[in-house]
Coordinates of C-alpha atoms and ligand atoms in Angstrom, one line a residue:
X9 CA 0.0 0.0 0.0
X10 CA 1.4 3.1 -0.8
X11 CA 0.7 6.5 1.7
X12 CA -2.8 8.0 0.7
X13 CA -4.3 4.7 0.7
X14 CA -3.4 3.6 -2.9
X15 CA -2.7 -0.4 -3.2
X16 CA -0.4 -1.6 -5.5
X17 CA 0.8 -5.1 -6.4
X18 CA 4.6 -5.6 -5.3
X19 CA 6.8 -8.1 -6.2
X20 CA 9.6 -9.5 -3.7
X21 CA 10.2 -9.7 -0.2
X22 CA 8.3 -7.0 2.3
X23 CA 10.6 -3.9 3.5
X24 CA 12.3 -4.3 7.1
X25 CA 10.4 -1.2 7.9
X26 CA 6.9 -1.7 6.9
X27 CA 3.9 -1.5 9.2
X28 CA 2.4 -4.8 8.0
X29 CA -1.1 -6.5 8.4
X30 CA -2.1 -10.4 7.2
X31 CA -5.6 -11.1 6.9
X32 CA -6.5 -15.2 6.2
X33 CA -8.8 -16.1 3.4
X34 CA -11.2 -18.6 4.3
X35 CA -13.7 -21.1 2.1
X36 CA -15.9 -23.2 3.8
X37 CA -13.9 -24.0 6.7
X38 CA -10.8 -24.2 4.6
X39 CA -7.6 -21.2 4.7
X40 CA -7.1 -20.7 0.6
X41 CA -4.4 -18.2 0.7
X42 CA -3.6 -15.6 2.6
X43 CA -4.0 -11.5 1.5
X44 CA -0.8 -9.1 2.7
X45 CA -0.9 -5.8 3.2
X46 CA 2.2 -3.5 4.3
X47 CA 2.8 0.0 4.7
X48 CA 6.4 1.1 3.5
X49 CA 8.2 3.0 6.6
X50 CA 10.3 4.8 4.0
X51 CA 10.8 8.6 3.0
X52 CA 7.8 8.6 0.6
X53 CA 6.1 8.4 3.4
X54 CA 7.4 10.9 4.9
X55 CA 7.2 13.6 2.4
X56 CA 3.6 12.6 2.2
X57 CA 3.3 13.4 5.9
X58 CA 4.9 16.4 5.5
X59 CA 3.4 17.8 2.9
X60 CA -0.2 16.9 4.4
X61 CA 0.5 18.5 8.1
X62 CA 2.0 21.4 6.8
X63 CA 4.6 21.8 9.9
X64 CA 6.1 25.4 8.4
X65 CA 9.4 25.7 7.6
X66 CA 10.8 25.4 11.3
X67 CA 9.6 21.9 12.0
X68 CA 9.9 18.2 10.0
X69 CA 8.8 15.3 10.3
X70 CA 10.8 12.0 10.1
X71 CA 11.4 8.3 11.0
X72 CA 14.3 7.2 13.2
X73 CA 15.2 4.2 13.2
X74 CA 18.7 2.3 14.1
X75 CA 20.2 5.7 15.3
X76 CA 18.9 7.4 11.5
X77 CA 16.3 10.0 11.3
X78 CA 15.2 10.2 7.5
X79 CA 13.3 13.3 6.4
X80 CA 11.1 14.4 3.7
X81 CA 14.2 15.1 2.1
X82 CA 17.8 13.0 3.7
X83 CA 18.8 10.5 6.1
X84 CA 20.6 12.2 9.0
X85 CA 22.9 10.4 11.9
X86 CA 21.4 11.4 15.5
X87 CA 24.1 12.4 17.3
X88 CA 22.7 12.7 20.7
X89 CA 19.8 12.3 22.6
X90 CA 17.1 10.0 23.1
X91 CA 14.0 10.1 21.1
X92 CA 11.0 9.9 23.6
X93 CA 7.5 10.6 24.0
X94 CA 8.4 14.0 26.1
X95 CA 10.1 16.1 24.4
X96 CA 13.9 15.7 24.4
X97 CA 17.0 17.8 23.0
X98 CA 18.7 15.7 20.3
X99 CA 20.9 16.7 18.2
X100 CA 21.1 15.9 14.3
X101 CA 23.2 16.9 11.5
X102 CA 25.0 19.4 13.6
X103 CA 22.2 21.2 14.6
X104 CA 20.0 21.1 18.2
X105 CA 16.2 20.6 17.7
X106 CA 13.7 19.3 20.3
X107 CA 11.9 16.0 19.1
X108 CA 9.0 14.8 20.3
X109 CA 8.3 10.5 19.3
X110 CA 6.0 7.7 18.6
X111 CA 6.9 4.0 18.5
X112 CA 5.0 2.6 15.7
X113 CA 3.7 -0.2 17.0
X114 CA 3.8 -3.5 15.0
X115 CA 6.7 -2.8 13.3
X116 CA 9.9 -5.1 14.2
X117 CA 12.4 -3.3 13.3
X118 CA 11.6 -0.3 15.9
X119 CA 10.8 2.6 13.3
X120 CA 9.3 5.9 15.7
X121 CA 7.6 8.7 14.1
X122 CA 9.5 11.8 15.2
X123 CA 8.2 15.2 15.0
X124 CA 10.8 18.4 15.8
X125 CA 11.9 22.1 16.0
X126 CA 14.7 23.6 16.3
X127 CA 16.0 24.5 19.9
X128 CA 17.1 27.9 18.7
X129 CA 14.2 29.1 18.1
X130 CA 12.8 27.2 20.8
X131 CA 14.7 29.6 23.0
X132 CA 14.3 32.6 21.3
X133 CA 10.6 32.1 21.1
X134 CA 11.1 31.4 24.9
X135 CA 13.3 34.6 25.3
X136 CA 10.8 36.6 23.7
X137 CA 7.7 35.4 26.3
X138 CA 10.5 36.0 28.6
X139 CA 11.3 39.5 27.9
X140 CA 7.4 40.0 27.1
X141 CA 6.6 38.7 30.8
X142 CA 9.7 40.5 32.1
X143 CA 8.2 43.4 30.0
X144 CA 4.7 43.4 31.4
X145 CA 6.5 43.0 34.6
X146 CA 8.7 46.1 34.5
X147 CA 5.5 48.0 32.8
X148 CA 3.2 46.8 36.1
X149 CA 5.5 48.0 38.6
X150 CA 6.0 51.2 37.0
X151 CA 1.9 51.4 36.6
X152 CA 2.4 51.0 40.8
X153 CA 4.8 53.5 41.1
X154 CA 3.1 55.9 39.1
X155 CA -0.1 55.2 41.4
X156 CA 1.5 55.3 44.4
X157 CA 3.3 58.3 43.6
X158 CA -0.2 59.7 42.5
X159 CA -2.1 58.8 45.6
X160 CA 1.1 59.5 48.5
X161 CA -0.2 62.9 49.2
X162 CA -3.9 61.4 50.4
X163 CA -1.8 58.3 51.8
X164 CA 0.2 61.1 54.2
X165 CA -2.2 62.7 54.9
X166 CA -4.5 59.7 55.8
X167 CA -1.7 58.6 57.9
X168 CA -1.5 62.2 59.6
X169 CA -5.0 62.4 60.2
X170 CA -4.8 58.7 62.1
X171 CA -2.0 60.3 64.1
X172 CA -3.7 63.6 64.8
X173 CA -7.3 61.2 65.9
X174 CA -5.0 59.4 68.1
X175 CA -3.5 62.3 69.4
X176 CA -6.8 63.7 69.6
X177 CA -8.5 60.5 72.0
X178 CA -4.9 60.8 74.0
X179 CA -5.8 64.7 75.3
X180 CA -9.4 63.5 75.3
X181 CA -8.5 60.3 78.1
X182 CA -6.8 62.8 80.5
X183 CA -8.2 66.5 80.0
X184 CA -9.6 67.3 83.5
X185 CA -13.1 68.4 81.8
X186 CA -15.8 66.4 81.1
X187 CA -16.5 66.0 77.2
X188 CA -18.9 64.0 75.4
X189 CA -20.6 64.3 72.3
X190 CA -24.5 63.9 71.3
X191 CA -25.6 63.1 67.9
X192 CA -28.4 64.6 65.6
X193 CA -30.6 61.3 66.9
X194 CA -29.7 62.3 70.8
X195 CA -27.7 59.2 71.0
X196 CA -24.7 60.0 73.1
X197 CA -21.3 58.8 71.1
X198 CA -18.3 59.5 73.0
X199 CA -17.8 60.2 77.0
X200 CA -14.5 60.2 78.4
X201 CA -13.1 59.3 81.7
X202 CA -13.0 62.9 83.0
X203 CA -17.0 62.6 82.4
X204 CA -16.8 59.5 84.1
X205 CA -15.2 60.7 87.1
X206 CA -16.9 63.9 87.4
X207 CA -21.0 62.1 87.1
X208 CA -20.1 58.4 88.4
X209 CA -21.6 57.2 85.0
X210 CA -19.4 55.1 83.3
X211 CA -19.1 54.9 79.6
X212 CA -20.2 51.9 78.6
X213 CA -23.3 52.4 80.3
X214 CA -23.6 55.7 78.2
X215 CA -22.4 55.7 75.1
X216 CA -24.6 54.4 71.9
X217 CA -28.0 55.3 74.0
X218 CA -30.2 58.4 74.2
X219 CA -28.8 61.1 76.5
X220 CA -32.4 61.6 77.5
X221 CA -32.3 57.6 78.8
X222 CA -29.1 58.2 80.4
X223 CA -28.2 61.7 81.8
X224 CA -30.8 62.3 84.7
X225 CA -33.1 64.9 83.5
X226 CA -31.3 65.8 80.2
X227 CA -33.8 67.3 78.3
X228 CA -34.1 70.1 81.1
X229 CA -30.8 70.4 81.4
X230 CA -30.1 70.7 77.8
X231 CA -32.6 73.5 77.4
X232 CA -30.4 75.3 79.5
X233 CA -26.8 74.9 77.8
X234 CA -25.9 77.7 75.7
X235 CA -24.3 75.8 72.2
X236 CA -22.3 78.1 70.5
X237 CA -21.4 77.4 66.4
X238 CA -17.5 77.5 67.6
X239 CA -15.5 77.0 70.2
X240 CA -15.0 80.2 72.3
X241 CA -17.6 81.9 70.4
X242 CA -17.6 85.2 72.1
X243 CA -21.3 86.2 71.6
X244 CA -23.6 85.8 75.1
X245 CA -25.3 82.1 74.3
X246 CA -21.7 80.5 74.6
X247 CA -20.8 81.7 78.0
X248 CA -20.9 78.3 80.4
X249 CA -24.4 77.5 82.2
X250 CA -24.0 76.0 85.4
X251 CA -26.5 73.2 85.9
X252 CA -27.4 71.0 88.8
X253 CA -27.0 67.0 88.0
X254 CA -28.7 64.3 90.5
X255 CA -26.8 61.4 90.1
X256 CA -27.0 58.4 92.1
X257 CA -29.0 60.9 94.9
X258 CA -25.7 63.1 94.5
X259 CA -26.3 66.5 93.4
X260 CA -23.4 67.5 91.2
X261 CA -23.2 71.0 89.6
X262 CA -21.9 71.5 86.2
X263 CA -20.4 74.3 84.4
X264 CA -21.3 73.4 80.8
X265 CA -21.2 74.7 77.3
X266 CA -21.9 73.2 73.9
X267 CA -20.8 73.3 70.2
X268 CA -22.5 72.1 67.3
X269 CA -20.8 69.9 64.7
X270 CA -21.9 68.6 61.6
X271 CA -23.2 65.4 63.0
X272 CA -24.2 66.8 66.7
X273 CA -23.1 68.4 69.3
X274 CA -20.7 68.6 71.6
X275 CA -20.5 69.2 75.0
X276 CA -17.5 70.2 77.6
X277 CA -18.2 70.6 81.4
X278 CA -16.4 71.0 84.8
X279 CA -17.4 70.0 88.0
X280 CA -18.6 73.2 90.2
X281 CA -20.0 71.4 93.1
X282 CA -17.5 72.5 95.9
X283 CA -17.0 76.3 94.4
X284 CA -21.1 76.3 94.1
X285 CA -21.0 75.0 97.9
X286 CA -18.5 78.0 98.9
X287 CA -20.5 80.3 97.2
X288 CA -24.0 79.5 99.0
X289 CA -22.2 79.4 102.4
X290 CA -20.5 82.5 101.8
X291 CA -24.0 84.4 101.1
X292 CA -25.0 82.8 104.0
X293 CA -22.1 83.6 106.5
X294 CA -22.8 87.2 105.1
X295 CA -26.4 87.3 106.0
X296 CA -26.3 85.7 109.2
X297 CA -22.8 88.1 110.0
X298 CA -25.3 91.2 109.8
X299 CA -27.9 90.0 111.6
X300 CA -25.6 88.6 114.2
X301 CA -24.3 92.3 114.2
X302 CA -27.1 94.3 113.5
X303 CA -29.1 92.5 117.0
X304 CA -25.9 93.5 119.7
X305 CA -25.4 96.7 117.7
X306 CA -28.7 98.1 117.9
X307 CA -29.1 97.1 121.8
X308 CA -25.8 98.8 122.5
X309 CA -26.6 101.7 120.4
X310 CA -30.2 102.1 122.3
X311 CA -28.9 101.6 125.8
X312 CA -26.0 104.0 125.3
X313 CA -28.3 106.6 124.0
X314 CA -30.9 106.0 126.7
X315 CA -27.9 106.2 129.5
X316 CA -26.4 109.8 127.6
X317 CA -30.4 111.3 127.2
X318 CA -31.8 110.2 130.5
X319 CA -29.1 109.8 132.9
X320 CA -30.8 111.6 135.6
X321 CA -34.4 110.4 134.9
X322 CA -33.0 106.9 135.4
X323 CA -33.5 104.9 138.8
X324 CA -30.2 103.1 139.4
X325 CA -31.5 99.9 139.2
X326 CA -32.2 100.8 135.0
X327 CA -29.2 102.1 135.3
X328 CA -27.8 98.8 136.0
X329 CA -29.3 96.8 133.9
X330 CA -28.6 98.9 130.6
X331 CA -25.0 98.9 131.8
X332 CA -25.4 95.3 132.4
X333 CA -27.2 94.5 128.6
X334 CA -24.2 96.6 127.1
X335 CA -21.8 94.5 128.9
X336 CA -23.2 91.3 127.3
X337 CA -23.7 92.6 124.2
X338 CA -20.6 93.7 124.2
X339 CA -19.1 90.4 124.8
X340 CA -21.3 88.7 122.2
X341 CA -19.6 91.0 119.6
X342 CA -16.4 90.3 120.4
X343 CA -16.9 87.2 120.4
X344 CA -18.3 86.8 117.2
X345 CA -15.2 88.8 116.0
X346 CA -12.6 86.2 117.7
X347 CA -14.8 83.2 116.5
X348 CA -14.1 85.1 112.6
X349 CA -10.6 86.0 113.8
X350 CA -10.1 82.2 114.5
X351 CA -11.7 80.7 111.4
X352 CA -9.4 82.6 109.2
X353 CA -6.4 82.0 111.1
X354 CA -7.3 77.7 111.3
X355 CA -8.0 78.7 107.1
X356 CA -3.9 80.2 106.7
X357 CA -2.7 77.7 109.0
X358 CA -1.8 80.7 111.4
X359 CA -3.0 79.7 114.3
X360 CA -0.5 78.5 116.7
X361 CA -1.3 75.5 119.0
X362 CA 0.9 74.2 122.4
X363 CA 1.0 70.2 122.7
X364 CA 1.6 69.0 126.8
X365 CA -0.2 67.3 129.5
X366 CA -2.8 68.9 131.4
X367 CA -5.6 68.3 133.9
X368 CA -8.6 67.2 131.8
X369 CA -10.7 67.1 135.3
X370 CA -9.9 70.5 136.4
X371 CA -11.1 71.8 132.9
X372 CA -14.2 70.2 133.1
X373 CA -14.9 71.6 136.5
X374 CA -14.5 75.2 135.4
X375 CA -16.3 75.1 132.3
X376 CA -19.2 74.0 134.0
X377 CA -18.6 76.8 137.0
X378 CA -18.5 79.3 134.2
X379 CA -21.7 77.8 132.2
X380 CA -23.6 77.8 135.8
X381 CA -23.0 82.0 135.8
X382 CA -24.8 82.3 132.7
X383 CA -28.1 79.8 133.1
X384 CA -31.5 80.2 134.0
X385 CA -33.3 78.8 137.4
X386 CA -34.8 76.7 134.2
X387 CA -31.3 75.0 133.7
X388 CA -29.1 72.6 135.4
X389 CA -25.3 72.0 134.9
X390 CA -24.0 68.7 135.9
X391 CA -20.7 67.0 135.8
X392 CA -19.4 63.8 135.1
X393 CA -16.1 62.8 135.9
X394 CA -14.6 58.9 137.2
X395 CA -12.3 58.6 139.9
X396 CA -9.2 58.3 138.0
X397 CA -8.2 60.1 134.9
X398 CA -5.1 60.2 133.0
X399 CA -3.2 63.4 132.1
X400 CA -4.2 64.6 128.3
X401 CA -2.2 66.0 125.8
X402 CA -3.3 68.7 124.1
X403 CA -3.4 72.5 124.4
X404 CA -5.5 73.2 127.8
X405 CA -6.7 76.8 126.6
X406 CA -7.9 75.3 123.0
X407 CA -9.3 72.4 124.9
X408 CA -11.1 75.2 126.9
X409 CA -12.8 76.6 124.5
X410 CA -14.1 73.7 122.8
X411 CA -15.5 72.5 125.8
X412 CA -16.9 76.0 126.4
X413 CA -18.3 76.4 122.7
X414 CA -19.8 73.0 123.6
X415 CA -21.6 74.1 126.7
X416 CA -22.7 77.6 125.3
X417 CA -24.6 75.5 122.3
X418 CA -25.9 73.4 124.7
X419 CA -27.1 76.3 126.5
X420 CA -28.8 78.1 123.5
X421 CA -30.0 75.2 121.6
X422 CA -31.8 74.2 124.8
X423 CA -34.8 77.1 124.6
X424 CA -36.8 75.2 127.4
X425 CA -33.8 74.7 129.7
X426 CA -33.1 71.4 131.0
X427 CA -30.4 69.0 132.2
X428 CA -26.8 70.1 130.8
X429 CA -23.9 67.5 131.8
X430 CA -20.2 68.0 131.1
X431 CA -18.1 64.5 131.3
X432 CA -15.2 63.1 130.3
X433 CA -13.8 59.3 131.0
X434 CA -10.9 57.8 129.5
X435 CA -9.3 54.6 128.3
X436 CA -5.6 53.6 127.8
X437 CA -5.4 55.8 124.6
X438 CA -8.1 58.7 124.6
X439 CA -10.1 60.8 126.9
X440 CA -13.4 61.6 125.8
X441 CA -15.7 64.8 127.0
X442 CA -18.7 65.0 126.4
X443 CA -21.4 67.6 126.7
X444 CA -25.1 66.2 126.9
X445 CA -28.3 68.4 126.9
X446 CA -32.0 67.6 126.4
X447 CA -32.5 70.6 123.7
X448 CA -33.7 70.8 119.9
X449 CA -31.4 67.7 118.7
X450 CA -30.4 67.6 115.5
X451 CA -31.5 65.5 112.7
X452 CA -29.6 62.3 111.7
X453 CA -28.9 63.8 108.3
X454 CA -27.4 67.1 109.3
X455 CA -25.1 65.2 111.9
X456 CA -22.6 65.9 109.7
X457 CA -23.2 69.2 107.9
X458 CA -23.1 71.2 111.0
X459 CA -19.3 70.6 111.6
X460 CA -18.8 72.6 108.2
X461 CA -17.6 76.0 107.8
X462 CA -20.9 78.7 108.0
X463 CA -23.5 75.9 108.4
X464 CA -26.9 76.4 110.5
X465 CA -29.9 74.3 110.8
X466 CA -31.6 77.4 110.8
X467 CA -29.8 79.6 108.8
X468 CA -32.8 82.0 108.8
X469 CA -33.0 82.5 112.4
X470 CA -36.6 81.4 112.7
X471 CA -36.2 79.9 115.9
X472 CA -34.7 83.9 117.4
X473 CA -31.5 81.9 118.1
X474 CA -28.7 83.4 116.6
X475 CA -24.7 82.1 115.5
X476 CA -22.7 82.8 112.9
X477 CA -22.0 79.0 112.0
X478 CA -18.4 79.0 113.0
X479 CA -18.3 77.4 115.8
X480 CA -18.2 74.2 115.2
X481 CA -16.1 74.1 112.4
X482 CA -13.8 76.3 115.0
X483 CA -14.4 73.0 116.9
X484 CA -13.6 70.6 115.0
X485 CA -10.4 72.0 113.5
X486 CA -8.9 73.1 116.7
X487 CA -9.5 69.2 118.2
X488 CA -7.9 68.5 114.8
X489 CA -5.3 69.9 115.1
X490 CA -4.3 68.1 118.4
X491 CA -4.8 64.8 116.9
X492 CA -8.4 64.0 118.1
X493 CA -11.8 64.2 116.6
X494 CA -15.4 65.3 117.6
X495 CA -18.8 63.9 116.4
X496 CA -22.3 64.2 117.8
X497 CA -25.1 61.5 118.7
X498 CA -28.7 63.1 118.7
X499 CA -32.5 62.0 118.9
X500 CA -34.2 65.3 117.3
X501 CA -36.2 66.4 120.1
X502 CA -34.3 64.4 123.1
X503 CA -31.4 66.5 122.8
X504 CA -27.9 66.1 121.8
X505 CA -24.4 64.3 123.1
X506 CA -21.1 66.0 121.8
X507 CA -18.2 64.2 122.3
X508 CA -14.4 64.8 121.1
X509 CA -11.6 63.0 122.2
X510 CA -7.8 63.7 122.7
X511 CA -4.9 61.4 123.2
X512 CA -3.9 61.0 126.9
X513 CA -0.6 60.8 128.7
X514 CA -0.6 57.4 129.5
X515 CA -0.1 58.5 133.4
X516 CA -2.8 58.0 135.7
X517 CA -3.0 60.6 138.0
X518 CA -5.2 60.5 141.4
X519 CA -8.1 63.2 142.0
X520 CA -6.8 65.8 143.9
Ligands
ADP615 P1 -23.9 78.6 115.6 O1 -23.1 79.8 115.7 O2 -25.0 78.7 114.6 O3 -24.3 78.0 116.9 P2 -22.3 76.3 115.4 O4 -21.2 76.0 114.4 O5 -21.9 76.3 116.8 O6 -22.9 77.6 114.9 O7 -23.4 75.2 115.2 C1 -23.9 74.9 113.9 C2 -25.3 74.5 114.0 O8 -25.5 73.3 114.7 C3 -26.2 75.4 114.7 O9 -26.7 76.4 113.9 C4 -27.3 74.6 115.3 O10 -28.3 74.5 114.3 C5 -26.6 73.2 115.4 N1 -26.3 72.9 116.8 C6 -25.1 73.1 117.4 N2 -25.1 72.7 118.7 C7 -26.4 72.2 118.9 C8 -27.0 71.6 120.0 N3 -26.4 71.4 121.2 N4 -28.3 71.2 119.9 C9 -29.0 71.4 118.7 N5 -28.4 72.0 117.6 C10 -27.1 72.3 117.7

């Protein structure tokens, strides 16, 4: 058969290299003869194969076989190499080509069908994807560059803008004023720690809710707050409001002042509670000063012009007793000027205290002599006082008028007289003296209160019993001040039990 499919007659013996099939010819039952049919493996062959797959001119076709490789056109030695079914460098003629091959089956004599190229162009053809890649390589990088160059300005200042936000939260954590910020919906979105501090309500249990949920009594409050369209806005409405807060039963006052921003508002506030305190005591100390002057004042001032007019229509016993009512009056003034003197002078730190031992027993024993001058038939003054007592340490005249300042309360905040009793007992550390009286009392809450600077439980003096509000802050500083401290115990109504205590000596000493 000849390539193409034509079949010819041939005459003598079958080529080595032949693909070669033998069908049997049968006739009932019997093999006649026997048909041959072969395929010459032989260049004809090949330049029929060549011709029909139309390789180009860089790549042949040919069949190898015992180390030959015959093409369309010569018979070449293979000089190295193995001819495969991967492709393999061989090399052929001289020249390098990559050949890929086929063992044709059924043929003895080993004949492959080789197809190849040559490994130059191989490699250039690889070179140029190489470069090309390389290429598109270089071209990307430069396309980066380009864009990062481009977008490094927004990159800067994106990075700037995260430092100055972090900056920003940094002052935020640990400016002293409270700041948080309220969105368009009410929703509260930021609260920092000073806030925290200042209201007792933390931030988690703030932030992302309404403010009118969370602050107590918000929308009242924010009537009030001027909010100005910038910070430090001179004009009237951005001047601070100061604004009284209940939180937790605490009543905090706020100095607080908005501006608006695109999404909301914020607010800044500082905590005013102790300057608001100082300034309602201090309108208070001056109102109760001048009617604690105005009363002695006007008595002196009408007994000395009644004594200058009508000194020789007077009997002597009148005499006496507007002589007597400027005496006391008198006294009540100066007093009220040393009880002033002394505040300010515990306020500077100017007042000068002596620490020894002294006779608490004997101190007791004159205060009450001195408070029995100055009471009523309605009154009586007891004393309380244990066998033994210790020496205490202290200053004896400060420790005087303590006890005094005591007794003299006792005294006026017992209108309907009554039972007064001075004491004092000791253990191995402290001596305690009391003073005990069956007066107005004084409610559990205010317990406390009236040890501060200016307070009254009737700072209107409605009951016609007057004080400036000194004196027991006068108290409690000066038994401060020699390591001890004062409280009171009282049923309103049943009276009251003041007791401060001062270390003692530590030497028992036997009543004289
Ligand atoms: P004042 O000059 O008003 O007496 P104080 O500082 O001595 O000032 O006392 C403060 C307040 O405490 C008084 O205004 C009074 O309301 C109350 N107080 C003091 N002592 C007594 C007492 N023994 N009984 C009842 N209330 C008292």
């Amino acid at each position: 058969m000849r390539p193409g499919g034509a079949v010819v007659r041939w005459r003598g013996a079958v080529p080595a290299a032949a693909a070669v099939r033998k069908v049997d010819v049968t006739s009932k039952g019997r093999t006649v003869g026997e048909v041959l049919v072969f395929l010459p493996l032989d260049r004809p062959l090949v330049a029929w194969l060549t011709r029909k797959t139309d390789l180009g001119d860089r790549r042949r076709i040919g069949l190898a076989r015992a180390g030959n490789l015959v093409d369309a056109e010569r018979t070449l030695r293979i000089q190295s190499g193995t001819l495969q079914a991967n492709a393999d460098d061989i090399r052929l003629g001289g020249l390098g080509y990559r050949a890929v091959a086929e063992d044709l089956g059924g043929s003895p004599s080993r004949v492959k069908l080789v197809t190849l190229e040559r490994s130059s162009y191989i490699d250039s053809q690889a070179n140029t994807a190489r470069w090309r890649v390389m290429g598109v390589g270089f071209g990307l990088i430069a396309a980066l560059l380009a864009l990062a160059y481009a977008v490094s300005p927004s990159i800067a200042r994106s990075r700037v803008s995260r430092q100055e936000r972090a900056r920003a939260e940094r002052v935020l954590a640990r400016v002293g004023d409270g700041v948080f910020l309220v969105d368009r919906d009410g929703v509260i979105q930021l609260w920092n720690p000073a806030a925290e501090a200042i209201t007792g309500l933390r931030a988690d249990a703030v932030c992302n809710r309404p403010a009118e949920e969370t602050i107590p009594g918000w929308p009242a409050v924010a009537a009030r707050i001027p909010v100005a369209r910038r910070p430090g806005d001179a004009d009237d409405a951005s001047s601070a409001e100061t604004v009284p807060l209940d939180v937790g039963g605490r009543e905090v006052w706020l100095s607080i002042v908005g501006v608006t921003l695109d999404d909301g508002t914020v607010y800044a506030f500082r905590d005013v509670t102790r300057e608001r305190r100082l300034e309602e005591l201090r309108s208070q100390f001056v109102a109760t000063i001048s009617h604690e002057l105005r009363t002695p004042l006007a008595s002196l001032h009408g007994a000395a012009l009644t004594l200058l007019e009508r000194e020789h229509d007077l009997s002597a016993p009148t005499q006496h007793d507007l002589l007597d009512m400027i005496a006391v009056q008198s006294r009540r003034l100066a007093d009220l000027v040393e009880e002033i003197l002394v505040a300010g002078q515990l306020d500077s730190g100017s007042l000068t205290v002596v620490t020894e031992p002294f006779d608490p027993e004997e101190l007791v024993w004159t205060a009450a002599a001195a408070a029995r001058l100055r009471v009523g038939d309605d009154t009586t003054i007891d004393v309380s006082i244990p066998a033994l007592m210790p020496k205490v340490v202290g200053d004896p005249g400060r420790t005087r008028q303590v006890l005094m300042n005591l007794v003299d309360n006792a005294i006026k905040y017992s209108p309907r007289g009554g039972r007064i009793e001075l004491g004092v007992e000791a253990d191995d550390v402290h001596a305690r003296f009391t003073v005990r009286d069956e007066g107005l009392g004084i409610p559990l809450g205010e317990q406390e209160r009236i040890f501060e600077k200016f307070y009254r439980l009737d700072p209107d003096h409605r009951r016609g019993i007057g004080g400036s509000g000194l004196g027991l802050y006068i108290c409690r500083e000066l038994v401060r001040s020699m390591n001890g401290r004062i409280w009171v115990e009282s049923d309103p109504g049943q009276g009251a039990t003041f007791t401060f205590e001062l270390p003692v000596a530590g030497r028992v000493t036997a009543p004289a």
